[in-house]
Coordinates of N, CA and C in Angstrom, one line a residue:
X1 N 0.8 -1.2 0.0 CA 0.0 0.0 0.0 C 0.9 1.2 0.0
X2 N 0.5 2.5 0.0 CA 0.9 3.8 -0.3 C 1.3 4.2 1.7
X3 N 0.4 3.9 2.0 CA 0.6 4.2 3.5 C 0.5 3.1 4.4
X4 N 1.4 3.6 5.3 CA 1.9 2.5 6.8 C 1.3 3.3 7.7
X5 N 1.0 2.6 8.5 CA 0.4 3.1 10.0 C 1.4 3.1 10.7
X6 N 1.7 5.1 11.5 CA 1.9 5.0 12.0 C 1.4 5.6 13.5
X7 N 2.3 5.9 14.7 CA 1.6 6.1 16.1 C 1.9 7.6 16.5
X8 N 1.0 8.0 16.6 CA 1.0 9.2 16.5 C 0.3 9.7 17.8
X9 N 1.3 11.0 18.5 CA 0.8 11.2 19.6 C 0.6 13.0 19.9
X10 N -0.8 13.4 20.7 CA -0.9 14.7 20.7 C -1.2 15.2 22.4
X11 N -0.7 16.3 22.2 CA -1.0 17.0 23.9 C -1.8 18.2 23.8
X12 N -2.4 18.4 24.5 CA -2.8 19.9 24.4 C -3.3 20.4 25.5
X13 N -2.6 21.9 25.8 CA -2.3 22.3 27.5 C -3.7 23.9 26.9
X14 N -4.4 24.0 28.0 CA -5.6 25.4 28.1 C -4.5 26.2 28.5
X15 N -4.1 26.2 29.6 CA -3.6 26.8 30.2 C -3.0 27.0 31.6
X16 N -1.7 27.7 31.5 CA -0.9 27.1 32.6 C 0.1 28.9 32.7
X17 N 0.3 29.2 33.7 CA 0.7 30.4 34.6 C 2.0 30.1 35.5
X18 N 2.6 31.0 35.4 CA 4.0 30.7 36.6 C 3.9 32.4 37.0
X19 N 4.1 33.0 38.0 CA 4.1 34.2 38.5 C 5.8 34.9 38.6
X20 N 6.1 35.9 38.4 CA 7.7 35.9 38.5 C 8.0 36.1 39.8
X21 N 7.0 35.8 40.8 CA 7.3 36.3 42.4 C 7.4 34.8 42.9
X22 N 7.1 34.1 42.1 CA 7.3 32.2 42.3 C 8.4 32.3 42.1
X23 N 8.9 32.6 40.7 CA 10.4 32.2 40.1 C 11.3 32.8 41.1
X24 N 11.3 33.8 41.4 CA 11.9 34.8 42.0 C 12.2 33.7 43.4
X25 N 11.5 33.6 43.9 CA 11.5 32.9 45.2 C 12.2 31.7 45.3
X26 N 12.0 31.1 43.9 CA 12.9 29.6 43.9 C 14.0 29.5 43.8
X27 N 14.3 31.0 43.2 CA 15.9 31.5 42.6 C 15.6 30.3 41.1
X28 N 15.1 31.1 40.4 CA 15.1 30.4 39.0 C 16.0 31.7 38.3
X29 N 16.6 31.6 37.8 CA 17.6 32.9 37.0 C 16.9 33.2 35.8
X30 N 16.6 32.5 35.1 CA 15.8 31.9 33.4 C 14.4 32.3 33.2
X31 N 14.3 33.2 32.8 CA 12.7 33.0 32.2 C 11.8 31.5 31.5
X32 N 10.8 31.7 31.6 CA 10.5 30.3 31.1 C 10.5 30.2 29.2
X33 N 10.5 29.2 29.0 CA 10.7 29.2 27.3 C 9.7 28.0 27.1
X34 N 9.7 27.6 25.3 CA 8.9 26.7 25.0 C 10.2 26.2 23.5
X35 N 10.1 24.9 23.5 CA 10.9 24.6 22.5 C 9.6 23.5 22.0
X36 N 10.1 23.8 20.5 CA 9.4 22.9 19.9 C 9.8 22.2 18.4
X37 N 9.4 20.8 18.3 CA 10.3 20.2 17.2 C 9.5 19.7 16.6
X38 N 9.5 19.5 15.2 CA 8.9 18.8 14.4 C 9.6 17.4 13.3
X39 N 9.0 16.5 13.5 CA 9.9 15.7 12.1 C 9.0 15.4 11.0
X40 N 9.8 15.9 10.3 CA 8.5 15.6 8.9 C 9.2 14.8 8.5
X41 N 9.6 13.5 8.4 CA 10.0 12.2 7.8 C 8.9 11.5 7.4
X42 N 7.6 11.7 7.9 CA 6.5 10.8 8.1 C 5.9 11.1 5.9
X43 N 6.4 12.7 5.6 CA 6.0 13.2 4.8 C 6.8 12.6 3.6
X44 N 5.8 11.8 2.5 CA 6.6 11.0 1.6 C 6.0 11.3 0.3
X45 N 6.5 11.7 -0.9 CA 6.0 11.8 -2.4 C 5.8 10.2 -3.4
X46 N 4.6 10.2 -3.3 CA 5.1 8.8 -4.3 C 4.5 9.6 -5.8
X47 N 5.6 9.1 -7.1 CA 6.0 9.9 -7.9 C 5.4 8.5 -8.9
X48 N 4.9 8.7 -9.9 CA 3.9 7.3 -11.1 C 4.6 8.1 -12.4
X49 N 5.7 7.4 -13.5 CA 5.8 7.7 -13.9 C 5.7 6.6 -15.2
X50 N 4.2 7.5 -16.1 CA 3.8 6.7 -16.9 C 3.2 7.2 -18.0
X51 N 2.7 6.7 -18.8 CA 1.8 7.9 -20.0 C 0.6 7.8 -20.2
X52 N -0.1 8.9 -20.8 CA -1.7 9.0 -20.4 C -2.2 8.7 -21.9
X53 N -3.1 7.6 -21.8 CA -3.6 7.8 -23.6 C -4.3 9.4 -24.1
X54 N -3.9 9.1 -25.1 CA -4.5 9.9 -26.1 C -5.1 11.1 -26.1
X55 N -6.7 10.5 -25.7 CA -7.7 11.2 -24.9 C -6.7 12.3 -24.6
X56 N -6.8 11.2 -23.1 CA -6.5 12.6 -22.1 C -5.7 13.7 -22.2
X57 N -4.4 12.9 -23.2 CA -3.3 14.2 -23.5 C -4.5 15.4 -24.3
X58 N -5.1 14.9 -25.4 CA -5.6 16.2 -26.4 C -6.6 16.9 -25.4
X59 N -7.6 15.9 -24.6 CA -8.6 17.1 -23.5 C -7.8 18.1 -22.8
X60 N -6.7 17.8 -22.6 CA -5.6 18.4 -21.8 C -5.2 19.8 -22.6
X61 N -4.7 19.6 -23.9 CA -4.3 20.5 -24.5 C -5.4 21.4 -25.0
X62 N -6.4 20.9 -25.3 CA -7.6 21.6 -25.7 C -8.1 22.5 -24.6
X63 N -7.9 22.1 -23.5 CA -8.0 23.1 -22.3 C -7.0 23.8 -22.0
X64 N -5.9 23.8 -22.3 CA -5.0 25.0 -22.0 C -4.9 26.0 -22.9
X65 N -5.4 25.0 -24.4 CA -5.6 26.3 -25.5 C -6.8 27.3 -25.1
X66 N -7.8 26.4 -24.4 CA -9.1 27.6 -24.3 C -8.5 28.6 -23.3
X67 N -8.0 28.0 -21.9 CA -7.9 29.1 -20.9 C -6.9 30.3 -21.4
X68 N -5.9 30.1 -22.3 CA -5.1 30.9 -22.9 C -5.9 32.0 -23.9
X69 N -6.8 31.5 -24.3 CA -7.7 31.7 -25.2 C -8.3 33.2 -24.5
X70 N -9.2 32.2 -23.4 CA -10.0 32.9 -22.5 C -9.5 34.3 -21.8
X71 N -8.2 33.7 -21.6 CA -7.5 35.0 -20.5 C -7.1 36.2 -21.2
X72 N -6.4 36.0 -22.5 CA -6.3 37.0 -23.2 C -7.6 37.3 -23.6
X73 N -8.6 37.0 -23.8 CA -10.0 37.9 -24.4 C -10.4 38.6 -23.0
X74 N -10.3 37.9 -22.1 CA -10.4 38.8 -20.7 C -9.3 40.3 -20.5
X75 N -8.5 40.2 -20.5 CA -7.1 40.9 -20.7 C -7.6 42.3 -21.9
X76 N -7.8 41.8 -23.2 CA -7.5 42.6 -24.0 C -8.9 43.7 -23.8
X77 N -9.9 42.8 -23.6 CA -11.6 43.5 -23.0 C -11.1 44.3 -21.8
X78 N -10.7 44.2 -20.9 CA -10.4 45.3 -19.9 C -9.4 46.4 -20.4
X79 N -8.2 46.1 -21.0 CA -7.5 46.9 -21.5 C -8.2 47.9 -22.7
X80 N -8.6 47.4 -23.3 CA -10.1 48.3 -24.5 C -10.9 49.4 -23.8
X81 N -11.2 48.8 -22.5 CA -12.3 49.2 -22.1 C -12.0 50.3 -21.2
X82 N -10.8 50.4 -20.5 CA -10.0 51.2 -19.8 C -9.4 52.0 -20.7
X83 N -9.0 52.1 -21.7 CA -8.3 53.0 -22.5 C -9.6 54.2 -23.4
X84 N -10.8 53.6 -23.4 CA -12.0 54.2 -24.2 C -12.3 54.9 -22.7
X85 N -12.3 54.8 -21.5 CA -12.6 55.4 -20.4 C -11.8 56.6 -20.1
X86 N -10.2 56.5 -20.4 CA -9.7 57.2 -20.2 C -9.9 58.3 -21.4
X87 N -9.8 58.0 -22.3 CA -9.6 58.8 -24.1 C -11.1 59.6 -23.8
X88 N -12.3 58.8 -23.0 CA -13.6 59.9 -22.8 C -13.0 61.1 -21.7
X89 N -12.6 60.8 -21.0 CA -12.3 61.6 -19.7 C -11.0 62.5 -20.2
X90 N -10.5 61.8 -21.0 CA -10.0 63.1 -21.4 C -9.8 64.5 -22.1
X91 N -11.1 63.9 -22.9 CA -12.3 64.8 -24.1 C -13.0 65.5 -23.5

């Protein structure tokens, strides 16, 4: 399979206070801190390297043609339309 079980463990604190008239008293020199570590080893890429029939390559291409398509008709419509706004306003 793609994934192994692993054991995984969580804590979680509401809330918790130390007073510096505590510290003081204990002779703690140190303020308090929080360290914290992460291992991402658990995080793994599995990579398929294979080829797509046909189909799918040309639906593929036929949609990058449209959105290329699309964006510049979007693009050139706002740039038209902003230039006719300005050229009024400046009349």
């Amino acid at each position: 399979g793609w994934f192994t079980s692993a054991k995984t463990y969580s804590m979680s604190v509401v809330a918790h206070a130390v007073q510096p008239e505590t510290m003081v008293e204990q002779g703690v020199a140190m303020l308090p801190g929080l360290a914290m570590s992460y291992d991402l080893t658990p995080l793994a890429v599995h990579y398929d390297e294979g080829r797509e029939n046909i189909i799918v390559f040309l639906s593929s291409l036929v949609s990058i043609v449209g959105g290329v398509f699309v964006t510049v008709g979007l693009l050139t419509g706002c740039l038209v339309h902003s230039a006719k706004a300005v050229a009024k306003k400046v009349d």
